Every structure is written in structure tokens, then in C-alpha cells.
Short mmCIF file of C-alpha atoms in Angstrom, two decimals:
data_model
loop_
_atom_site.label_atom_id
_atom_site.label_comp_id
_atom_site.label_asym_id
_atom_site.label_seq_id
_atom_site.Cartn_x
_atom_site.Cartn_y
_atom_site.Cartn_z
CA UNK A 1 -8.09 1.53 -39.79
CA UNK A 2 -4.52 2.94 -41.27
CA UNK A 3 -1.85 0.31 -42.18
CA UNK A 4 -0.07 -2.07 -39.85
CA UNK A 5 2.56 -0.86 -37.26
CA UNK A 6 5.55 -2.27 -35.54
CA UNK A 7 6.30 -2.25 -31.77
CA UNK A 8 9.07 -2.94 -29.89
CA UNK A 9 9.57 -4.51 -26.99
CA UNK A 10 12.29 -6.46 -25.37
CA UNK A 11 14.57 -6.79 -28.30
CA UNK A 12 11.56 -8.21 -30.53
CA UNK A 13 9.44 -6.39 -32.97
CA UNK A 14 5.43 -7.26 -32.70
CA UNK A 15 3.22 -6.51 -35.84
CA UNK A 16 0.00 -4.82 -35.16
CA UNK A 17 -2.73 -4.86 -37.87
CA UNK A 18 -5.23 -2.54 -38.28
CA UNK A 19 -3.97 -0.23 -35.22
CA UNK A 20 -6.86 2.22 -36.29
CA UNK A 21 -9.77 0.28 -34.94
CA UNK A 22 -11.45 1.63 -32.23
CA UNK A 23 -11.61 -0.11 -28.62
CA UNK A 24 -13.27 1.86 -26.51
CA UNK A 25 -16.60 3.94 -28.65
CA UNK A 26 -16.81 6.38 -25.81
CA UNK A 27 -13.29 7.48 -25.91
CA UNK A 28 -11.98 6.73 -29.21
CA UNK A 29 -9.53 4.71 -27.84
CA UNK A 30 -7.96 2.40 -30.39
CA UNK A 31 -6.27 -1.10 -30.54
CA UNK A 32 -2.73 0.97 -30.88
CA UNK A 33 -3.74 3.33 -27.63
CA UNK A 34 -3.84 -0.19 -25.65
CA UNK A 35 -0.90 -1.78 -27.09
CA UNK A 36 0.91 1.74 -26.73
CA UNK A 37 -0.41 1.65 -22.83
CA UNK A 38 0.83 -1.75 -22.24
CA UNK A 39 4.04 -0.92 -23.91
CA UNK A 40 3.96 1.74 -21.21
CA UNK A 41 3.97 -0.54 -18.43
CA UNK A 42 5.43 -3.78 -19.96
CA UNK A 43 7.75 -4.45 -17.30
CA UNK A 44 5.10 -4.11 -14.50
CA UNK A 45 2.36 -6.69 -16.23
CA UNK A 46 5.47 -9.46 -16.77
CA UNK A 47 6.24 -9.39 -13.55
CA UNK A 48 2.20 -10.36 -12.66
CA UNK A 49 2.25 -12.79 -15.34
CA UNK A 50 6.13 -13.85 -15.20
CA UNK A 51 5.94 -17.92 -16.11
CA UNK A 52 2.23 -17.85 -15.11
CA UNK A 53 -0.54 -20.33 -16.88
CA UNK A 54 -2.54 -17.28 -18.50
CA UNK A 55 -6.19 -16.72 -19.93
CA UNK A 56 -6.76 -14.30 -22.19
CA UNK A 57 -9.82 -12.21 -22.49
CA UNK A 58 -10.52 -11.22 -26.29
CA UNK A 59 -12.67 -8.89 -27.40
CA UNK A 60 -11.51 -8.69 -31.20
CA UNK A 61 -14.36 -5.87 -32.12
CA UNK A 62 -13.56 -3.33 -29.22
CA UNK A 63 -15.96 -3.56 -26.00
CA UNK A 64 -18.90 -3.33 -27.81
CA UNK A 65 -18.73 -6.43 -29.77
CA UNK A 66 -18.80 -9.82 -29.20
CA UNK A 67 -15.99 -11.37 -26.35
CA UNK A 68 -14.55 -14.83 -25.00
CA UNK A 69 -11.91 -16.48 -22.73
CA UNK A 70 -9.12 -18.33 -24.57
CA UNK A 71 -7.77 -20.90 -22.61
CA UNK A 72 -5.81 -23.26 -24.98
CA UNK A 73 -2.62 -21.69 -26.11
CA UNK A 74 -3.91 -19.94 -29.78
CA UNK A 75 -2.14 -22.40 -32.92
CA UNK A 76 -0.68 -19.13 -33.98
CA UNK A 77 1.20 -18.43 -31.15
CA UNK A 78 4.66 -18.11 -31.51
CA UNK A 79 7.44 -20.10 -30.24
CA UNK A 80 9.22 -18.05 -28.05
CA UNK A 81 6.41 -17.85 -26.11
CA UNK A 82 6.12 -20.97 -23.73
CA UNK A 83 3.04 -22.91 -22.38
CA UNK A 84 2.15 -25.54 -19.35
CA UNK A 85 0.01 -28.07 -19.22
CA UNK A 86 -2.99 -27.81 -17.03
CA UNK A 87 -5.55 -29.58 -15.37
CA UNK A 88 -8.95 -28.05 -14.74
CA UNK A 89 -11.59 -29.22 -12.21
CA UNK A 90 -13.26 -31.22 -15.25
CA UNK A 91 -10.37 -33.31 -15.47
CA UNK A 92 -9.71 -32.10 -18.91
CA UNK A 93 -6.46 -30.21 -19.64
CA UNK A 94 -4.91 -27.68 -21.99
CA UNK A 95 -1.75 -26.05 -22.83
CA UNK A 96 -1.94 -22.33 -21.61
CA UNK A 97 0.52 -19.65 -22.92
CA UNK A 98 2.84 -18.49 -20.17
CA UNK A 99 4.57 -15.22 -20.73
CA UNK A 100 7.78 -14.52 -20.24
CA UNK A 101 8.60 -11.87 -22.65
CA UNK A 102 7.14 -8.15 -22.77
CA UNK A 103 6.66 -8.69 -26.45
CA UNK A 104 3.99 -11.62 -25.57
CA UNK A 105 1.79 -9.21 -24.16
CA UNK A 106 1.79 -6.94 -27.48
CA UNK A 107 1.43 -9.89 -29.28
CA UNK A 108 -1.78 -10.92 -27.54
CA UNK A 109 -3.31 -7.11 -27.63
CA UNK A 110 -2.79 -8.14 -31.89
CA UNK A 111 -5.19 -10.27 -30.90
CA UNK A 112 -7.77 -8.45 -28.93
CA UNK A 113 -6.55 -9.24 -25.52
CA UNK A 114 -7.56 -6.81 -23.14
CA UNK A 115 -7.66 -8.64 -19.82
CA UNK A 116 -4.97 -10.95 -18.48
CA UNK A 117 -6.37 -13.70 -16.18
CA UNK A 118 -2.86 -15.36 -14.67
CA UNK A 119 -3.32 -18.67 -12.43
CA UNK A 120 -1.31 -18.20 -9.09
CA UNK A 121 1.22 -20.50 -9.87
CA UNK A 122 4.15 -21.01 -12.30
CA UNK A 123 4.83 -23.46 -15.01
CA UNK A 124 7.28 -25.16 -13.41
CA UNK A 125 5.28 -26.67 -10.58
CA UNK A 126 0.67 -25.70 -12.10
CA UNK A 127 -0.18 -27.36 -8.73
CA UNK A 128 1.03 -25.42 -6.15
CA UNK A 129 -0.31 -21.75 -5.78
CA UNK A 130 2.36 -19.48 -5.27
CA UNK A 131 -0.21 -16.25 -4.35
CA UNK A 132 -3.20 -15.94 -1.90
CA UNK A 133 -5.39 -14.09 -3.23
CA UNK A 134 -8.52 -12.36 -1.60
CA UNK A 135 -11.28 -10.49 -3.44
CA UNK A 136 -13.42 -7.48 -1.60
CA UNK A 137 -16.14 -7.72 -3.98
CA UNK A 138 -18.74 -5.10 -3.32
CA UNK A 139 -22.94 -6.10 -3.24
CA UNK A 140 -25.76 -4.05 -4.48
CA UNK A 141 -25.75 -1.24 -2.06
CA UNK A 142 -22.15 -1.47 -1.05
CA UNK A 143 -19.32 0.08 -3.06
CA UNK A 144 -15.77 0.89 -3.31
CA UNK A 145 -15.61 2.80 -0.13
CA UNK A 146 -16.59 -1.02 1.59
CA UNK A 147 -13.99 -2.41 0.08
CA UNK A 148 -11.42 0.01 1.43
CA UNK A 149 -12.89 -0.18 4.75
CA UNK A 150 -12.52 -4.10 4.77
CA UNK A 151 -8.92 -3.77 3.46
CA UNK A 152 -7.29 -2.34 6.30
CA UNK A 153 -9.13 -4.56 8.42
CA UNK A 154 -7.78 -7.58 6.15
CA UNK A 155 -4.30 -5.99 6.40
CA UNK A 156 -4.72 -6.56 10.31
CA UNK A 157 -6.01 -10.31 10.03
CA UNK A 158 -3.16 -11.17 7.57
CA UNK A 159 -0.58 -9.37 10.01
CA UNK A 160 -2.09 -10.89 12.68
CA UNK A 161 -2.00 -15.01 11.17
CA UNK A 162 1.32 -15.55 10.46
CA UNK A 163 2.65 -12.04 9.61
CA UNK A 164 1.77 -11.63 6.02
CA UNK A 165 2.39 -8.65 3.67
CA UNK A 166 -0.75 -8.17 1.10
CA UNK A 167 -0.40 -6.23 -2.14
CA UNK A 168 -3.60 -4.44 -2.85
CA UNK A 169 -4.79 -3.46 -6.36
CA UNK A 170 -8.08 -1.87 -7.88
CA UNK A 171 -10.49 -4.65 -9.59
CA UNK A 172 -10.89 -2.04 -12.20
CA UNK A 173 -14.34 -1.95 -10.85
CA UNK A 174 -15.58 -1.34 -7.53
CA UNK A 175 -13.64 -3.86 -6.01
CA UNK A 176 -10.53 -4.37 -4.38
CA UNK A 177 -7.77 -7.40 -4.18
CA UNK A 178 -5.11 -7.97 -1.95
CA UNK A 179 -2.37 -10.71 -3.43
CA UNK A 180 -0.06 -12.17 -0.82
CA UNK A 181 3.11 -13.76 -1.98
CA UNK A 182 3.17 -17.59 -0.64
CA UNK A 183 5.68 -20.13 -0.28
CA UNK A 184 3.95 -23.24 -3.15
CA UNK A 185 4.03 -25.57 -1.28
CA UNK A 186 -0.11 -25.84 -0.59
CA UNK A 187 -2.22 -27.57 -2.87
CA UNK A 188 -5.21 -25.83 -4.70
CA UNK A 189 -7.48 -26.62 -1.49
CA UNK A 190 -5.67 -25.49 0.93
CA UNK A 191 -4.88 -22.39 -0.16
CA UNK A 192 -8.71 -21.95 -0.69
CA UNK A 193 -9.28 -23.35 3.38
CA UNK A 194 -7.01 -20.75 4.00
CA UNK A 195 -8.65 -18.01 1.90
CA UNK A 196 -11.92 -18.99 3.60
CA UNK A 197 -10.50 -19.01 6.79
CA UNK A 198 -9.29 -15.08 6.39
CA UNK A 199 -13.12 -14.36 5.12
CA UNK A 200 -14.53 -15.58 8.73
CA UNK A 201 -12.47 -13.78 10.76
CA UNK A 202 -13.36 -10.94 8.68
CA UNK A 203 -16.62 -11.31 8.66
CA UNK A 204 -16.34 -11.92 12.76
CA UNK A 205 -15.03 -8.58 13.25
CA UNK A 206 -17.33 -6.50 10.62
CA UNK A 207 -20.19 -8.63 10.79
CA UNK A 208 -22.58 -5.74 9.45
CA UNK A 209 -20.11 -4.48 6.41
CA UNK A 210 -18.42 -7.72 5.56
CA UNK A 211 -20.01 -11.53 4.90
CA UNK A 212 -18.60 -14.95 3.20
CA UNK A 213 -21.89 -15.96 2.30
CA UNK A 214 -21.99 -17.66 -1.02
CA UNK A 215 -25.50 -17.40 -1.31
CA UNK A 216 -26.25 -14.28 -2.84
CA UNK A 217 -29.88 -14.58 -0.75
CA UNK A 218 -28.08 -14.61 2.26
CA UNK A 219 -25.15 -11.64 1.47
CA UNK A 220 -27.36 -8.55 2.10
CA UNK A 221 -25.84 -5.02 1.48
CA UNK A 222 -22.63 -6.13 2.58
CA UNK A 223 -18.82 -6.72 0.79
CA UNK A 224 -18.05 -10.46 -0.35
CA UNK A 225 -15.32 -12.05 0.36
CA UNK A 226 -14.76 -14.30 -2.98
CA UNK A 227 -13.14 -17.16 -1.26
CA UNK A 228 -14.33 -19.12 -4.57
CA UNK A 229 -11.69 -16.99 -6.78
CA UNK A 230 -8.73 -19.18 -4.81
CA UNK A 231 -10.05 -22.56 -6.78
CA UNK A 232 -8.73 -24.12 -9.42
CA UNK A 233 -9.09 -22.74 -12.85
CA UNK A 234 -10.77 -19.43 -11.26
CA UNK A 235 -8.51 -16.56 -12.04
CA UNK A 236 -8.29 -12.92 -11.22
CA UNK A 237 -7.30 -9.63 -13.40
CA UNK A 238 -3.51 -9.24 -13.15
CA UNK A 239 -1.99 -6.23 -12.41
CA UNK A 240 -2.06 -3.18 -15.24
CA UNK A 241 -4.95 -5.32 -16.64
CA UNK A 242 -7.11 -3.03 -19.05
CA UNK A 243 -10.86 -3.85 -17.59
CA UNK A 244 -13.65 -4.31 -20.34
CA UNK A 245 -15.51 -0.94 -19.29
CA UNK A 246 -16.26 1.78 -21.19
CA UNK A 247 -13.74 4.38 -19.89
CA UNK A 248 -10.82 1.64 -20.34
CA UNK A 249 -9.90 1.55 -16.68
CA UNK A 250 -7.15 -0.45 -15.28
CA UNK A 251 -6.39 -2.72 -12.75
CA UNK A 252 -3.87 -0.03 -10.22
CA UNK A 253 -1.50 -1.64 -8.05
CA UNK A 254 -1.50 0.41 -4.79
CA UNK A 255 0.36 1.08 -1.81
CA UNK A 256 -1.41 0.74 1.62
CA UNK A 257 -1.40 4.52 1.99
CA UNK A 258 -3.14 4.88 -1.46
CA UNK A 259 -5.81 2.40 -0.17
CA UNK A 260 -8.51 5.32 0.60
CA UNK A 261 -7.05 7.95 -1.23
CA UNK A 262 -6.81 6.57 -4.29
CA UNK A 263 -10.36 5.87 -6.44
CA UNK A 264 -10.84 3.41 -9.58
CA UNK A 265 -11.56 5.85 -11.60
CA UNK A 266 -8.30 7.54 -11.33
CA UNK A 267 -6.34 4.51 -13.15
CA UNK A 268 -7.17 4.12 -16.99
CA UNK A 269 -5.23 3.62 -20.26
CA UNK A 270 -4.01 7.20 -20.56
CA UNK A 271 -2.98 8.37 -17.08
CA UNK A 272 -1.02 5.30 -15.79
CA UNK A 273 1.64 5.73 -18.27
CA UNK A 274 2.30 8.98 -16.62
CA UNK A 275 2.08 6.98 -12.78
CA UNK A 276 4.32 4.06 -13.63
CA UNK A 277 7.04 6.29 -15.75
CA UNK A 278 7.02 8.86 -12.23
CA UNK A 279 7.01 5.43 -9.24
CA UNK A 280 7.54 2.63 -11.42
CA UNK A 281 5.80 -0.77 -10.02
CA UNK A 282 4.82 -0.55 -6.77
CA UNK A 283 4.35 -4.03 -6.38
CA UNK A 284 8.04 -4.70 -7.99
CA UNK A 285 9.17 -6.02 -4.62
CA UNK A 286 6.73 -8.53 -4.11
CA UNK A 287 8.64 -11.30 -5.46
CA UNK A 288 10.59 -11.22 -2.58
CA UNK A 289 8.61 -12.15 -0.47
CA UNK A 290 7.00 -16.07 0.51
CA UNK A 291 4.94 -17.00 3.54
CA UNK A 292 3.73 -19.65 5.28
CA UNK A 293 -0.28 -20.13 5.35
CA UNK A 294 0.20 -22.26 8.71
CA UNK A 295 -1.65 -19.85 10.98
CA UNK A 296 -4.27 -19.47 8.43
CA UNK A 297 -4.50 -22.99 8.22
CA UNK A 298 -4.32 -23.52 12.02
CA UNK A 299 -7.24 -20.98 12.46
CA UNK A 300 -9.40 -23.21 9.92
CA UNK A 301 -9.20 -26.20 11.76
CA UNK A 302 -10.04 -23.97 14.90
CA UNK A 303 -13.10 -22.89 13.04
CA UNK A 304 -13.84 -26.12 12.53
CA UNK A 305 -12.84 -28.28 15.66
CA UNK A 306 -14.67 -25.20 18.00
CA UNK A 307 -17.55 -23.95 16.43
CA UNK A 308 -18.32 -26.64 13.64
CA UNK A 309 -17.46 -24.30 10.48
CA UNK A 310 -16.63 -26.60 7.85
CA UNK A 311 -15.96 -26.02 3.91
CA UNK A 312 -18.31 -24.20 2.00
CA UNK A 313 -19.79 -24.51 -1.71
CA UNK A 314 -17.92 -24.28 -4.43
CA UNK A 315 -18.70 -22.94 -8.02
CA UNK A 316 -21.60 -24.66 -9.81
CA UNK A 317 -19.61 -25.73 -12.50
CA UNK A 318 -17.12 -27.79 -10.17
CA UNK A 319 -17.73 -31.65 -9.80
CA UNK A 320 -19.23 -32.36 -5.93
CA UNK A 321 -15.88 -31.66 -3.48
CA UNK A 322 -14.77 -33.61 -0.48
CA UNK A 323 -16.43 -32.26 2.72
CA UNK A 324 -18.61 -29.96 0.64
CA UNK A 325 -21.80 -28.79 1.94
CA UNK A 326 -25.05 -29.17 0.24
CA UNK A 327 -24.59 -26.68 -3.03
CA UNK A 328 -28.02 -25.54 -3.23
CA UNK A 329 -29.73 -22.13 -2.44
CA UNK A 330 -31.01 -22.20 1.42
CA UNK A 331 -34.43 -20.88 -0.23
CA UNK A 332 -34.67 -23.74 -2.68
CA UNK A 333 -33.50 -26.21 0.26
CA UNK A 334 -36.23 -25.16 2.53
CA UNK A 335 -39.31 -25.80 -0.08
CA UNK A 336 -37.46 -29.27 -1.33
CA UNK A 337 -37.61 -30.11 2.35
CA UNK A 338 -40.43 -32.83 3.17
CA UNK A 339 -42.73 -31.42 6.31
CA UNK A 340 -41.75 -32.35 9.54
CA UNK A 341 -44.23 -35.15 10.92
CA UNK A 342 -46.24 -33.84 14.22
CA UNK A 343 -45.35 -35.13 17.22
CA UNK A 344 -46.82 -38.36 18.50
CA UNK A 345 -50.04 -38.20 20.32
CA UNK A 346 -49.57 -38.41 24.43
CA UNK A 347 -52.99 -38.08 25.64
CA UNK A 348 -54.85 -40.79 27.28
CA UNK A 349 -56.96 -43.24 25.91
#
């Protein structure tokens, strides 16, 4: 697997063992190719993880081995890189590494790290999302093409409630996000209220293409809205992300006139070095930006006060939420449900 290497990045020099090892079978594409891509674009994935709680996604054998989530700041980690302290829905908590540095993101690909799951706040204040962010996740017998079509409908809606600018990316898949820089000063909750507000009045308008069903019984060939991905402790790829897949695709910032032109497959490990050395980050400006979710907000309680539309289920792995609906499948509800008793008898005696 060839002797160790040294990178540099920022000023600091990050030791990578084995650099040989191969990553991605298909390809050939080794533990150096990703640490030489993210060296590529180091200034592009700090800014999406800049002072952010972060989970990394290991996969110390390539994509064909075995894989997991580290959550809790590794013992080995070293300290120039910071952490927070977090809470997750459990109650229990954990110190998560925050990076700050381009050299902590070489120093996690020594690692394995492939996939950088930021929460949407910052260290200085882990309760108070400072991002909205919306996932167009494609069903069986929908695909990217859905997603696309419910962006620029989304773009409308968030332009619409309050005047927000989205940010949309690739999933790396056949999905799409769309990030919109917020002012943290919502809790966890409400920024979800507010992401499940902007799924309604999507699904209002593109009621056969788009649905906020959580049931995946009740979805049908249509694109998701992942309201559940706003919650606490659920996390979404960052930006320049390399995506678990066998062609070592990455997660593409876009512009709004790349959403449609652009495909996922265009965006891997070896062609966007060449994008981000010709148009740099396009997202680099969205720090700039922070907006208020008060029409969102006002438009849930509408949904609410005027046609009854109250919270929705959350992930089965979250303790029972305030307001909740029943979390159980409509299917399973309907055969748990006792028979209704026939009517009393009104004939004559």
C-alpha cells in the first residue's frame, strides 16, 4: 500500500498511512486520490463544516468493507481540532469534533472518513440551527429529474415566505438539497415546523409529483420532502462530501441555473478539482446571508388554525414528541383498530 505520505494544508502537515489502499474497487481510487480531492477543495468543505458539530462516516476498508458513524470526538484526535458538547434526542450527549482547520479534514480521510455529516448549527450556541435545510428525496419510480422539477418550484415557495435565498447541492445520489442560511435564533422544532410547513405548500401545488407523507405506504411514485432531516441529531452530507457509491461521486454545490443542466453523475472525485480550481465555491457567499423563518412559521400555524394540519411523526428512534401524531403505519393502525359496533336497533317492537 506504498509508505506513508505527508500533506499539507493550512500551514500544518497531516500524515497519511498506507495512501496505497484502494477506496473505490471499481475505479482504483485510493485513500491518497480522496485526501488529494479534498485537498483540492479544502477551502470549500470548511466553509460547510466551519465550527459545525460533525459526524463522520468511516469506512476504513474502502466501500466495500465494513462502515459506521462516529459521533464522539475519536481519543486520538488532535488538539487543535475543537469539539462541542451535544445533546441528542436520547438525552445522552457527546463531544463532537468541530472543524475549523483544512488540515482536520485530511486528518479524518487518515481515518477513513469519506462523508461529512455537519449539524446546522455552530459550537458556540448547538441549540439553535443556523441552516434550513430541505431534502428532495426521490421514491421508487421517481428520480433526479423530480427533484429538479420540485426545486424550482421550492425556489418560488421560499421566495415567496419571507424572501429566502436557497443553496442547492446534489445528494450525491438522486436527490437534491436546498440549504438556506437562517438567522439561530429558532429552536430545533421550529425550524423543523417550518421545514414541514415548506413541504405542504409544496406538495399543494404539485400534488401528483411531490408528497410529505412519512409513510412510505402512503408516498406513491412521488419526491419526498424529508422534513424529518431538520430534527435533532439528523444530519445531511455537507458540501464536496465524497458519497459511499461506487463511482466516488460527490456532493456538487450548484447554482440555480445548473439546477437542470447539471446531472449527479457529472460531480466525482476526479473532475471537481478541475470545477472548483476554474469557479471556486459557488456557495462561498452564503455566509452572508440570515433570514427570518417568520412567514414560514406564520404559514404553519395557518395550516394548522384553517385546515387542522398539525405536526407529523417523527423518526422511530425519537422519544414520543409534543403534539405528535400517532407514529404508526396507517395499514397497521387500521387492523389494530377494534370494529365499529352496528348501530342500535330502531325497529318496533
Amino acid at each position: 500500500m506504498g509508505e506513508a505520505v505527508e500533506l499539507e494544508a493550512g500551514g500544518r502537515t497531516v500524515r497519511l498511512s498506507n495512501p496505497g489502499k484502494v477506496f473505490f474497487p471499481e475505479h482504483g481510487y485510493t485513500k491518497l486520490d480522496v485526501a488529494q480531492y479534498y485537498a483540492a477543495v479544502a477551502p470549500g468543505i470548511l466553509r460547510a463544516l466551519r465550527n459545525r458539530p460533525t459526524t463522520l462516516q468511516r469506512y476504513p476498508d474502502g466501500v466495500t468493507g465494513e462502515w459506521f458513524y462516529q459521533k464522539r470526538a475519536p481519543k486520538n484526535m488532535p488538539d487543535w481540532i475543537p469539539t462541542a458538547h451535544i445533546t441528542f434526542p436520547s438525552g445522552r450527549s457527546a463531544d463532537e469534533m468541530c472543524p475549523t482547520e483544512e488540515a482536520a479534514v485530511l486528518w479524518a480521510v487518515q481515518y477513513g472518513t469519506l462523508t461529512f455529516h455537519p449539524w446546522p448549527v455552530r459550537r458556540d450556541d448547538v441549540d439553535s440551527p443556523d441552516e434550513l435545510r430541505i431534502d428532495l428525496d426521490p421514491q421508487p419510480g421517481t428520480d433526479f429529474d423530480d427533484a429538479v422539477r420540485a426545486a424550482h418550484e421550492l425556489r418560488s415557495v421560499l421566495d415567496e415566505f419571507g424572501g429566502l435565498r436557497g443553496f442547492p447541492k446534489t445528494s450525491g445520489g438522486r436527490g437534491l438539497h436546498v440549504f438556506v442560511p437562517i438567522e439561530p435564533r429558532w429552536t430545533f422544532t421550529q425550524v423543523r415546523r417550518a421545514a414541514i410547513a415548506v413541504g405542504r405548500e409544496l406538495e399543494r401545488r404539485m400534488p401528483e409529483h411531490v408528497t410529505i407523507k412519512w409513510w412510505k405506504e402512503e408516498r406513491g411514485e412521488r419526491l419526498f420532502v424529508d422534513y424529518n432531516q431538520t430534527a435533532r441529531d439528523r444530519t445531511i452530507a455537507s458540501a464536496y462530501s465524497v458519497r459511499p457509491r461506487p463511482h466516488a461521486p460527490v456532493s456538487a454545490p450548484l447554482r440555480w441555473d445548473e439546477v437542470g443542466t447539471a446531472r449527479p453523475e457529472d460531480f466525482d472525485i476526479m473532475t471537481m478539482p478541475a470545477r472548483y480550481a476554474e469557479l471556486g465555491d459557488v456557495h462561498a457567499g452564503m455566509d452572508d446571508h440570515r433570514y427570518s423563518l417568520r412567514a414560514l412559521l406564520d404559514l404553519a400555524d395557518k395550516d394548522e388554525r384553517d385546515h387542522g394540519l398539525g405536526d407529523l411523526p417523527y423518526p422511530p428512534e425519537y422519544p414520543k414528541m409534543p403534539g405528535e401524531p400517532k407514529r404508526v403505519q396507517p395499514s397497521r393502525a387500521k387492523k389494530a383498530a377494534p370494529p365499529e359496533e352496528a348501530p342500535p336497533s330502531t325497529t318496533a317492537t
